[in-house]
């Protein structure tokens, strides 16, 4: 493991200035929230930053604050806090449930929401240091290799799946991400934050090397909304999803007025299903309609040799999630 310098900036401007300075000096920096992903990668020599910018002491980013435009969640809020916060549990249930499914209680207590969104892929080839696209190489080893956990949507040239549990929930809630960088701050919808490998193969989101995700903004909670996050794992606990569904339904007098459905762990980004949502809006969600929605959810899937099982799994999980949410 290469040695590095640890720095503890106190505010977001200091972080951005530090990143700029490190880059100007021709060095590399990594941001650390809880460090539950980053420090493992450093120990395994998968990344070798000269400087680790420890965000833990940043002012004002540890809070969940309701305000007139919705709710502001500081990037350093832990997953444990997010999963148990009364407002998030009652009004943004999908997010509390997603945060509550991440890893172990220990990791949820140190892991931050920004770190969860920005974690690197957990593809076994990437994590074992194969010279794949994500490490600057020229191929994705999963294409002809062990691809049981890889993408069935949006793949190519890399077939990683996006590992975050909170990201599909945030996309389903139409969250917006506040990013601090050298030119000030910008706010982007969650749906524009993640990038497919065909647009940018070496990274998973739009953040530049001198930018930091500082806050997540949730829109105001609406009446008659129910939401949930359902996660399938290959063992009972403490691991990433093989598949997940984040669903938000607004149902008034038995009729679906608005729907947001986002899949996790099936694509290199959280996978939004607008064509399925259109089938639901204006309808009563019956078992038949939920079945049609499940089939439509997978109609555009393109499995690799060993991950075809994700198709019936996704179809069934979308159907069951809709039936249980619609009551
Ligand atoms: C055994 C194990 C099981 C896990 N299971 C799950 C799981 O089930 N679901 C799941 O979603 N994750 C899982 N994880 C991954 C990870 O630990 C968690 O997602 C955790 O929330 C990451 O948060 P952190 O603050 O510790 O991130 P860090 O390790 O601090 O950072 C993660 C990445 O994000 C970057 N980053 C951190 N903060 C920011 C920021 N503010 N702006 C920009 N970039 C930033 C870092 O540079 C790094 O690349 C697991 C990890 C382990 C070790």
Tab-separated table of C-alpha atoms and ligand atoms in Angstrom:
chain	number	residue	atom	x	y	z
A	1	UNK	CA	0.000	0.000	0.000
A	2	UNK	CA	1.355	3.412	-0.951
A	3	UNK	CA	1.572	5.930	1.889
A	4	UNK	CA	-0.638	9.006	1.672
A	5	UNK	CA	-1.225	12.287	3.455
A	6	UNK	CA	-4.498	12.697	5.340
A	7	UNK	CA	-6.088	16.148	5.476
A	8	UNK	CA	-9.164	17.244	7.436
A	9	UNK	CA	-10.719	20.348	5.828
A	10	UNK	CA	-13.421	22.185	7.793
A	11	UNK	CA	-15.679	23.471	5.044
A	12	UNK	CA	-16.619	22.753	1.448
A	13	UNK	CA	-14.617	25.683	-0.003
A	14	UNK	CA	-11.523	24.314	1.680
A	15	UNK	CA	-12.169	20.890	0.113
A	16	UNK	CA	-12.445	22.363	-3.366
A	17	UNK	CA	-9.276	24.494	-2.921
A	18	UNK	CA	-7.398	21.444	-1.638
A	19	UNK	CA	-8.468	19.312	-4.603
A	20	UNK	CA	-7.455	22.080	-7.011
A	21	UNK	CA	-4.044	22.427	-5.374
A	22	UNK	CA	-3.380	18.669	-5.411
A	23	UNK	CA	-4.283	18.457	-9.109
A	24	UNK	CA	-2.101	21.481	-9.948
A	25	UNK	CA	0.809	19.759	-8.240
A	26	UNK	CA	0.299	16.728	-10.501
A	27	UNK	CA	-0.816	14.536	-7.582
A	28	UNK	CA	-4.010	12.588	-6.923
A	29	UNK	CA	-6.612	12.911	-4.173
A	30	UNK	CA	-9.481	10.744	-2.944
A	31	UNK	CA	-12.412	11.933	-0.856
A	32	UNK	CA	-13.312	9.889	2.227
A	33	UNK	CA	-16.722	10.004	3.922
A	34	UNK	CA	-16.928	7.010	6.249
A	35	UNK	CA	-14.078	5.340	4.352
A	36	UNK	CA	-15.844	1.952	4.380
A	37	UNK	CA	-15.301	1.537	0.642
A	38	UNK	CA	-12.321	3.799	-0.008
A	39	UNK	CA	-9.971	2.477	2.688
A	40	UNK	CA	-10.474	-1.119	1.538
A	41	UNK	CA	-9.615	-0.067	-1.998
A	42	UNK	CA	-6.454	1.693	-0.798
A	43	UNK	CA	-5.384	-1.354	1.246
A	44	UNK	CA	-5.931	-3.577	-1.794
A	45	UNK	CA	-3.879	-1.184	-3.970
A	46	UNK	CA	-6.865	-0.568	-6.233
A	47	UNK	CA	-6.450	3.175	-5.791
A	48	UNK	CA	-3.307	4.912	-4.624
A	49	UNK	CA	-4.050	8.566	-3.839
A	50	UNK	CA	-1.296	10.906	-2.684
A	51	UNK	CA	-3.800	12.729	-0.487
A	52	UNK	CA	-6.926	11.481	1.305
A	53	UNK	CA	-9.336	14.329	1.946
A	54	UNK	CA	-11.268	13.273	5.048
A	55	UNK	CA	-14.670	14.954	4.899
A	56	UNK	CA	-15.822	13.979	8.387
A	57	UNK	CA	-15.155	17.404	9.958
A	58	UNK	CA	-16.971	19.451	7.301
A	59	UNK	CA	-19.359	21.956	8.808
A	60	UNK	CA	-23.089	21.542	8.365
A	61	UNK	CA	-23.221	18.371	6.267
A	62	UNK	CA	-24.298	15.980	9.029
A	63	UNK	CA	-27.929	17.165	9.173
A	64	UNK	CA	-31.328	16.243	7.762
A	65	UNK	CA	-33.238	19.526	7.489
A	66	UNK	CA	-36.847	20.010	6.390
A	67	UNK	CA	-37.556	23.356	4.682
A	68	UNK	CA	-40.209	24.916	2.461
A	69	UNK	CA	-38.844	23.287	-0.721
A	70	UNK	CA	-38.552	19.780	0.747
A	71	UNK	CA	-35.758	18.186	2.733
A	72	UNK	CA	-32.019	18.786	2.634
A	73	UNK	CA	-29.784	15.838	3.522
A	74	UNK	CA	-26.123	16.617	4.192
A	75	UNK	CA	-23.748	14.342	2.317
A	76	UNK	CA	-22.182	13.175	5.591
A	77	UNK	CA	-25.424	11.920	7.117
A	78	UNK	CA	-24.843	8.273	7.976
A	79	UNK	CA	-26.941	5.494	6.522
A	80	UNK	CA	-27.981	4.518	10.044
A	81	UNK	CA	-29.372	7.981	10.715
A	82	UNK	CA	-31.099	8.077	7.334
A	83	UNK	CA	-32.735	4.708	7.927
A	84	UNK	CA	-34.127	5.747	11.302
A	85	UNK	CA	-35.005	9.410	10.849
A	86	UNK	CA	-38.746	9.850	11.610
A	87	UNK	CA	-39.384	12.220	8.675
A	88	UNK	CA	-37.558	10.003	6.163
A	89	UNK	CA	-39.256	6.881	7.504
A	90	UNK	CA	-42.736	8.365	7.280
A	91	UNK	CA	-42.580	10.552	4.148
A	92	UNK	CA	-39.726	9.096	2.079
A	93	UNK	CA	-40.014	5.462	3.146
A	94	UNK	CA	-38.205	4.096	0.082
A	95	UNK	CA	-35.041	5.949	1.111
A	96	UNK	CA	-35.156	4.865	4.764
A	97	UNK	CA	-35.701	1.268	3.674
A	98	UNK	CA	-32.883	1.418	1.107
A	99	UNK	CA	-30.421	2.869	3.638
A	100	UNK	CA	-31.493	0.231	6.175
A	101	UNK	CA	-30.598	-2.613	3.797
A	102	UNK	CA	-26.978	-1.536	3.255
A	103	UNK	CA	-24.303	-3.901	4.522
A	104	UNK	CA	-24.004	-4.257	8.309
A	105	UNK	CA	-24.907	-2.056	11.298
A	106	UNK	CA	-21.193	-1.221	11.644
A	107	UNK	CA	-20.949	-0.020	8.038
A	108	UNK	CA	-24.252	1.866	8.268
A	109	UNK	CA	-22.911	3.709	11.307
A	110	UNK	CA	-19.818	5.000	9.495
A	111	UNK	CA	-20.994	4.974	5.863
A	112	UNK	CA	-22.310	8.278	4.573
A	113	UNK	CA	-25.052	8.834	2.045
A	114	UNK	CA	-22.669	10.670	-0.347
A	115	UNK	CA	-20.153	7.823	-0.051
A	116	UNK	CA	-22.908	5.323	-0.729
A	117	UNK	CA	-23.922	7.129	-3.910
A	118	UNK	CA	-20.309	7.563	-5.076
A	119	UNK	CA	-18.957	4.089	-4.142
A	120	UNK	CA	-17.020	2.341	-6.878
A	121	UNK	CA	-18.286	-0.820	-8.613
A	122	UNK	CA	-18.083	-4.139	-6.771
A	123	UNK	CA	-17.479	-6.202	-9.912
A	124	UNK	CA	-15.149	-9.025	-8.896
A	125	UNK	CA	-12.762	-8.313	-11.794
A	126	UNK	CA	-12.461	-4.635	-10.817
A	127	UNK	CA	-12.024	-5.481	-7.121
A	128	UNK	CA	-9.321	-8.040	-7.905
A	129	UNK	CA	-7.334	-5.505	-9.890
A	130	UNK	CA	-7.850	-6.896	-13.391
A	131	UNK	CA	-6.802	-4.217	-15.928
A	132	UNK	CA	-10.401	-3.594	-17.020
A	133	UNK	CA	-11.959	-0.409	-18.393
A	134	UNK	CA	-12.520	0.860	-14.833
A	135	UNK	CA	-8.778	0.594	-14.155
A	136	UNK	CA	-7.892	2.321	-17.432
A	137	UNK	CA	-7.618	-0.932	-19.402
A	138	UNK	CA	-9.159	-1.871	-22.709
A	139	UNK	CA	-11.713	-4.581	-21.917
A	140	UNK	CA	-14.491	-5.787	-19.645
A	141	UNK	CA	-13.554	-9.253	-18.413
A	142	UNK	CA	-17.149	-10.108	-17.572
A	143	UNK	CA	-18.157	-10.260	-21.246
A	144	UNK	CA	-16.710	-13.737	-21.673
A	145	UNK	CA	-16.071	-14.440	-17.998
A	146	UNK	CA	-18.078	-14.808	-14.802
A	147	UNK	CA	-21.001	-12.483	-15.424
A	148	UNK	CA	-23.654	-13.819	-13.048
A	149	UNK	CA	-23.968	-10.479	-11.230
A	150	UNK	CA	-23.513	-8.172	-14.196
A	151	UNK	CA	-25.751	-5.853	-16.193
A	152	UNK	CA	-28.799	-6.886	-18.186
A	153	UNK	CA	-29.576	-3.286	-19.192
A	154	UNK	CA	-27.345	-0.463	-20.435
A	155	UNK	CA	-24.156	-2.529	-20.581
A	156	UNK	CA	-21.246	-2.009	-22.938
A	157	UNK	CA	-18.403	-1.615	-23.162
A	158	UNK	CA	-18.328	-2.211	-19.381
A	159	UNK	CA	-21.020	-4.400	-17.797
A	160	UNK	CA	-20.685	-3.424	-14.130
A	161	UNK	CA	-23.855	-2.843	-12.139
A	162	UNK	CA	-24.283	0.243	-10.002
A	163	UNK	CA	-23.904	-1.023	-6.427
A	164	UNK	CA	-25.612	1.679	-4.366
A	165	UNK	CA	-28.831	0.898	-2.516
A	166	UNK	CA	-29.727	4.538	-1.877
A	167	UNK	CA	-29.194	5.671	-5.489
A	168	UNK	CA	-32.289	3.933	-6.968
A	169	UNK	CA	-34.378	5.233	-4.056
A	170	UNK	CA	-33.124	8.790	-4.583
A	171	UNK	CA	-33.811	8.595	-8.300
A	172	UNK	CA	-37.327	7.295	-7.609
A	173	UNK	CA	-37.880	10.249	-5.255
A	174	UNK	CA	-36.669	12.710	-7.932
A	175	UNK	CA	-33.898	13.924	-5.643
A	176	UNK	CA	-31.382	16.544	-6.723
A	177	UNK	CA	-27.693	16.507	-5.899
A	178	UNK	CA	-25.752	19.630	-4.878
A	179	UNK	CA	-22.155	19.525	-6.063
A	180	UNK	CA	-19.391	21.916	-4.985
A	181	UNK	CA	-16.565	22.597	-7.416
A	182	UNK	CA	-14.046	25.235	-8.468
A	183	UNK	CA	-16.717	27.352	-10.187
A	184	UNK	CA	-19.087	27.335	-7.216
A	185	UNK	CA	-22.020	24.994	-6.725
A	186	UNK	CA	-24.365	23.288	-9.170
A	187	UNK	CA	-27.500	21.234	-8.575
A	188	UNK	CA	-28.331	18.316	-10.861
A	189	UNK	CA	-31.252	15.888	-10.838
A	190	UNK	CA	-30.289	12.410	-9.628
A	191	UNK	CA	-31.394	11.147	-13.049
A	192	UNK	CA	-28.570	13.178	-14.679
A	193	UNK	CA	-25.878	12.396	-12.130
A	194	UNK	CA	-25.020	8.834	-13.177
A	195	UNK	CA	-23.334	8.053	-16.502
A	196	UNK	CA	-23.415	4.956	-18.649
A	197	UNK	CA	-20.098	3.360	-19.678
A	198	UNK	CA	-20.836	4.153	-23.294
A	199	UNK	CA	-20.649	7.869	-22.337
A	200	UNK	CA	-17.760	7.627	-19.859
A	201	UNK	CA	-16.244	4.240	-19.236
A	202	UNK	CA	-13.864	4.926	-16.350
A	203	UNK	CA	-16.299	6.521	-13.894
A	204	UNK	CA	-19.904	6.096	-12.821
A	205	UNK	CA	-21.059	9.694	-12.393
A	206	UNK	CA	-20.509	13.222	-13.626
A	207	UNK	CA	-18.261	14.351	-10.753
A	208	UNK	CA	-14.959	15.820	-11.854
A	209	UNK	CA	-11.749	15.164	-9.873
A	210	UNK	CA	-12.109	18.593	-8.234
A	211	UNK	CA	-15.771	18.229	-7.217
A	212	UNK	CA	-17.548	16.975	-4.107
A	213	UNK	CA	-21.139	15.870	-3.533
A	214	UNK	CA	-22.261	17.996	-0.610
A	215	UNK	CA	-26.030	17.638	-0.284
A	216	UNK	CA	-29.065	15.764	-1.461
A	217	UNK	CA	-32.313	17.658	-1.886
A	218	UNK	CA	-35.652	15.875	-1.744
A	219	UNK	CA	-38.774	17.527	-3.181
A	220	UNK	CA	-41.670	18.231	-0.791
A	221	UNK	CA	-43.522	15.088	0.252
A	222	UNK	CA	-46.838	14.667	-1.588
A	223	UNK	CA	-50.107	13.387	-0.228
A	224	UNK	CA	-51.294	9.856	-1.020
A	225	UNK	CA	-47.778	8.648	-1.777
A	226	UNK	CA	-46.548	5.218	-0.765
A	227	UNK	CA	-43.055	4.010	-1.448
A	228	UNK	CA	-40.862	1.026	-0.802
A	229	UNK	CA	-37.439	-0.519	-1.521
A	230	UNK	CA	-37.196	-4.268	-2.047
A	231	UNK	CA	-33.780	-5.893	-2.274
A	232	UNK	CA	-32.793	-9.410	-3.313
A	233	UNK	CA	-29.400	-10.694	-2.162
A	234	UNK	CA	-27.498	-13.898	-2.802
A	235	UNK	CA	-27.233	-14.480	0.942
A	236	UNK	CA	-29.503	-13.317	3.720
A	237	UNK	CA	-27.726	-10.161	4.811
A	238	UNK	CA	-24.721	-7.865	4.705
A	239	UNK	CA	-24.150	-7.669	1.000
A	240	UNK	CA	-24.988	-5.760	-2.152
A	241	UNK	CA	-28.158	-6.375	-4.118
A	242	UNK	CA	-28.432	-8.929	-6.895
A	243	UNK	CA	-31.510	-6.930	-7.827
A	244	UNK	CA	-33.566	-4.214	-6.182
A	245	UNK	CA	-36.720	-2.245	-6.933
A	246	UNK	CA	-37.382	1.277	-5.680
A	247	UNK	CA	-41.019	2.218	-6.236
A	248	UNK	CA	-42.948	5.391	-5.455
A	249	UNK	CA	-46.673	5.444	-6.205
A	250	UNK	CA	-49.170	8.252	-5.745
A	251	UNK	CA	-52.585	6.627	-5.463
A	252	UNK	CA	-55.737	8.678	-5.085
A	253	UNK	CA	-59.133	6.979	-4.703
A	254	UNK	CA	-57.658	3.728	-5.932
A	255	UNK	CA	-56.175	5.215	-9.123
A	256	UNK	CA	-52.436	5.628	-9.719
A	257	UNK	CA	-51.764	9.332	-10.383
A	258	UNK	CA	-47.987	9.156	-10.553
A	259	UNK	CA	-45.403	6.360	-10.516
A	260	UNK	CA	-41.608	6.193	-10.314
A	261	UNK	CA	-39.903	2.842	-10.615
A	262	UNK	CA	-36.139	2.426	-10.594
A	263	UNK	CA	-34.215	-0.852	-10.593
A	264	UNK	CA	-30.934	-1.375	-8.794
A	265	UNK	CA	-28.070	-3.800	-9.580
A	266	UNK	CA	-29.181	-4.582	-13.130
A	267	UNK	CA	-27.394	-1.788	-15.030
A	268	UNK	CA	-24.298	0.409	-14.739
A	269	UNK	CA	-26.586	3.160	-13.411
A	270	UNK	CA	-29.845	3.012	-11.427
A	271	UNK	CA	-32.264	1.896	-14.135
A	272	UNK	CA	-35.364	4.043	-14.530
A	273	UNK	CA	-38.449	2.499	-16.168
A	274	UNK	CA	-40.514	5.386	-17.614
A	275	UNK	CA	-42.357	3.111	-20.080
A	276	UNK	CA	-43.615	1.005	-17.168
A	277	UNK	CA	-44.654	4.108	-15.242
A	278	UNK	CA	-46.742	5.266	-18.202
A	279	UNK	CA	-48.639	1.944	-18.121
A	280	UNK	CA	-49.644	2.555	-14.502
A	281	UNK	CA	-50.683	6.216	-14.512
A	282	UNK	CA	-54.462	6.700	-14.679
A	283	UNK	CA	-55.095	3.008	-13.872
A	284	UNK	CA	-56.117	0.936	-10.878
A	285	UNK	CA	-53.183	-1.332	-10.098
A	286	UNK	CA	-54.664	-4.805	-10.332
A	287	UNK	CA	-52.743	-8.088	-10.273
A	288	UNK	CA	-53.121	-8.265	-14.074
A	289	UNK	CA	-51.726	-4.776	-14.596
A	290	UNK	CA	-48.861	-5.482	-12.190
A	291	UNK	CA	-48.109	-8.630	-14.222
A	292	UNK	CA	-48.071	-6.613	-17.454
A	293	UNK	CA	-45.799	-4.060	-15.771
A	294	UNK	CA	-43.406	-6.830	-14.682
A	295	UNK	CA	-43.210	-8.169	-18.232
A	296	UNK	CA	-42.692	-4.673	-19.663
A	297	UNK	CA	-39.938	-4.014	-17.113
A	298	UNK	CA	-37.758	-6.700	-18.696
A	299	UNK	CA	-38.842	-6.380	-22.331
A	300	UNK	CA	-35.607	-4.570	-23.252
A	301	UNK	CA	-33.204	-6.710	-21.204
A	302	UNK	CA	-30.044	-8.019	-22.884
A	303	UNK	CA	-28.548	-10.698	-20.661
A	304	UNK	CA	-25.019	-12.054	-20.835
A	305	UNK	CA	-24.330	-15.805	-20.791
A	306	UNK	CA	-24.806	-16.342	-17.035
A	307	UNK	CA	-27.155	-13.645	-15.795
A	308	UNK	CA	-30.364	-14.524	-17.657
A	309	UNK	CA	-31.910	-15.527	-14.298
A	310	UNK	CA	-32.175	-11.808	-13.525
A	311	UNK	CA	-34.950	-11.472	-16.107
A	312	UNK	CA	-37.639	-13.609	-14.417
A	313	UNK	CA	-36.392	-12.331	-11.053
A	314	UNK	CA	-36.892	-8.713	-12.130
A	315	UNK	CA	-40.261	-9.447	-13.709
A	316	UNK	CA	-41.508	-11.104	-10.516
A	317	UNK	CA	-40.074	-8.468	-8.178
A	318	UNK	CA	-41.617	-5.556	-10.089
A	319	UNK	CA	-44.995	-7.365	-10.124
A	320	UNK	CA	-44.892	-8.232	-6.426
A	321	UNK	CA	-43.676	-4.781	-5.375
A	322	UNK	CA	-46.508	-3.083	-7.243
A	323	UNK	CA	-49.146	-5.431	-5.839
A	324	UNK	CA	-47.933	-4.996	-2.266
A	325	UNK	CA	-47.584	-1.211	-2.562
A	326	UNK	CA	-50.961	-0.719	-4.214
A	327	UNK	CA	-52.563	-2.897	-1.560
B	1	LIG	C1	-18.813	-5.840	3.469
B	1	LIG	C2	-19.408	-4.671	2.749
B	1	LIG	C3	-20.739	-4.740	2.388
B	1	LIG	C4	-21.322	-3.666	1.703
B	1	LIG	N1	-22.644	-3.747	1.374
B	1	LIG	C5	-23.243	-2.727	0.745
B	1	LIG	C6	-24.625	-2.806	0.434
B	1	LIG	O1	-25.320	-3.781	0.743
B	1	LIG	N2	-25.184	-1.767	-0.224
B	1	LIG	C7	-24.473	-0.663	-0.578
B	1	LIG	O2	-25.044	0.254	-1.178
B	1	LIG	N3	-23.149	-0.558	-0.282
B	1	LIG	C8	-22.523	-1.545	0.384
B	1	LIG	N4	-21.185	-1.456	0.699
B	1	LIG	C9	-20.386	-0.316	0.174
B	1	LIG	C10	-20.073	0.881	1.120
B	1	LIG	O3	-19.363	0.532	2.226
B	1	LIG	C11	-21.293	1.637	1.538
B	1	LIG	O4	-22.008	1.932	0.387
B	1	LIG	C12	-21.031	2.951	2.288
B	1	LIG	O5	-22.227	3.683	2.364
B	1	LIG	C13	-20.031	3.877	1.610
B	1	LIG	O6	-20.042	5.097	2.334
B	1	LIG	P1	-18.691	5.732	2.937
B	1	LIG	O7	-19.049	7.067	3.474
B	1	LIG	O8	-18.027	4.800	3.881
B	1	LIG	O9	-17.880	5.851	1.582
B	1	LIG	P2	-16.303	6.095	1.375
B	1	LIG	O10	-15.582	4.801	1.474
B	1	LIG	O11	-15.827	7.207	2.231
B	1	LIG	O12	-16.345	6.599	-0.156
B	1	LIG	C14	-16.839	5.765	-1.192
B	1	LIG	C15	-16.462	6.407	-2.535
B	1	LIG	O13	-17.175	7.626	-2.692
B	1	LIG	C16	-16.271	8.734	-2.784
B	1	LIG	N5	-16.878	9.795	-1.961
B	1	LIG	C17	-17.139	9.727	-0.636
B	1	LIG	N6	-17.764	10.861	-0.246
B	1	LIG	C18	-17.883	11.631	-1.351
B	1	LIG	C19	-18.441	12.927	-1.589
B	1	LIG	N7	-19.031	13.635	-0.606
B	1	LIG	N8	-18.395	13.435	-2.842
B	1	LIG	C20	-17.827	12.713	-3.844
B	1	LIG	N9	-17.276	11.494	-3.688
B	1	LIG	C21	-17.313	10.959	-2.444
B	1	LIG	C22	-14.950	8.232	-2.252
B	1	LIG	O14	-13.847	8.922	-2.835
B	1	LIG	C23	-14.989	6.764	-2.644
B	1	LIG	O15	-14.594	6.577	-3.972
B	1	LIG	C24	-20.555	-2.505	1.379
B	1	LIG	C25	-19.214	-2.456	1.755
B	1	LIG	C26	-18.643	-3.512	2.428
B	1	LIG	C27	-17.200	-3.399	2.831
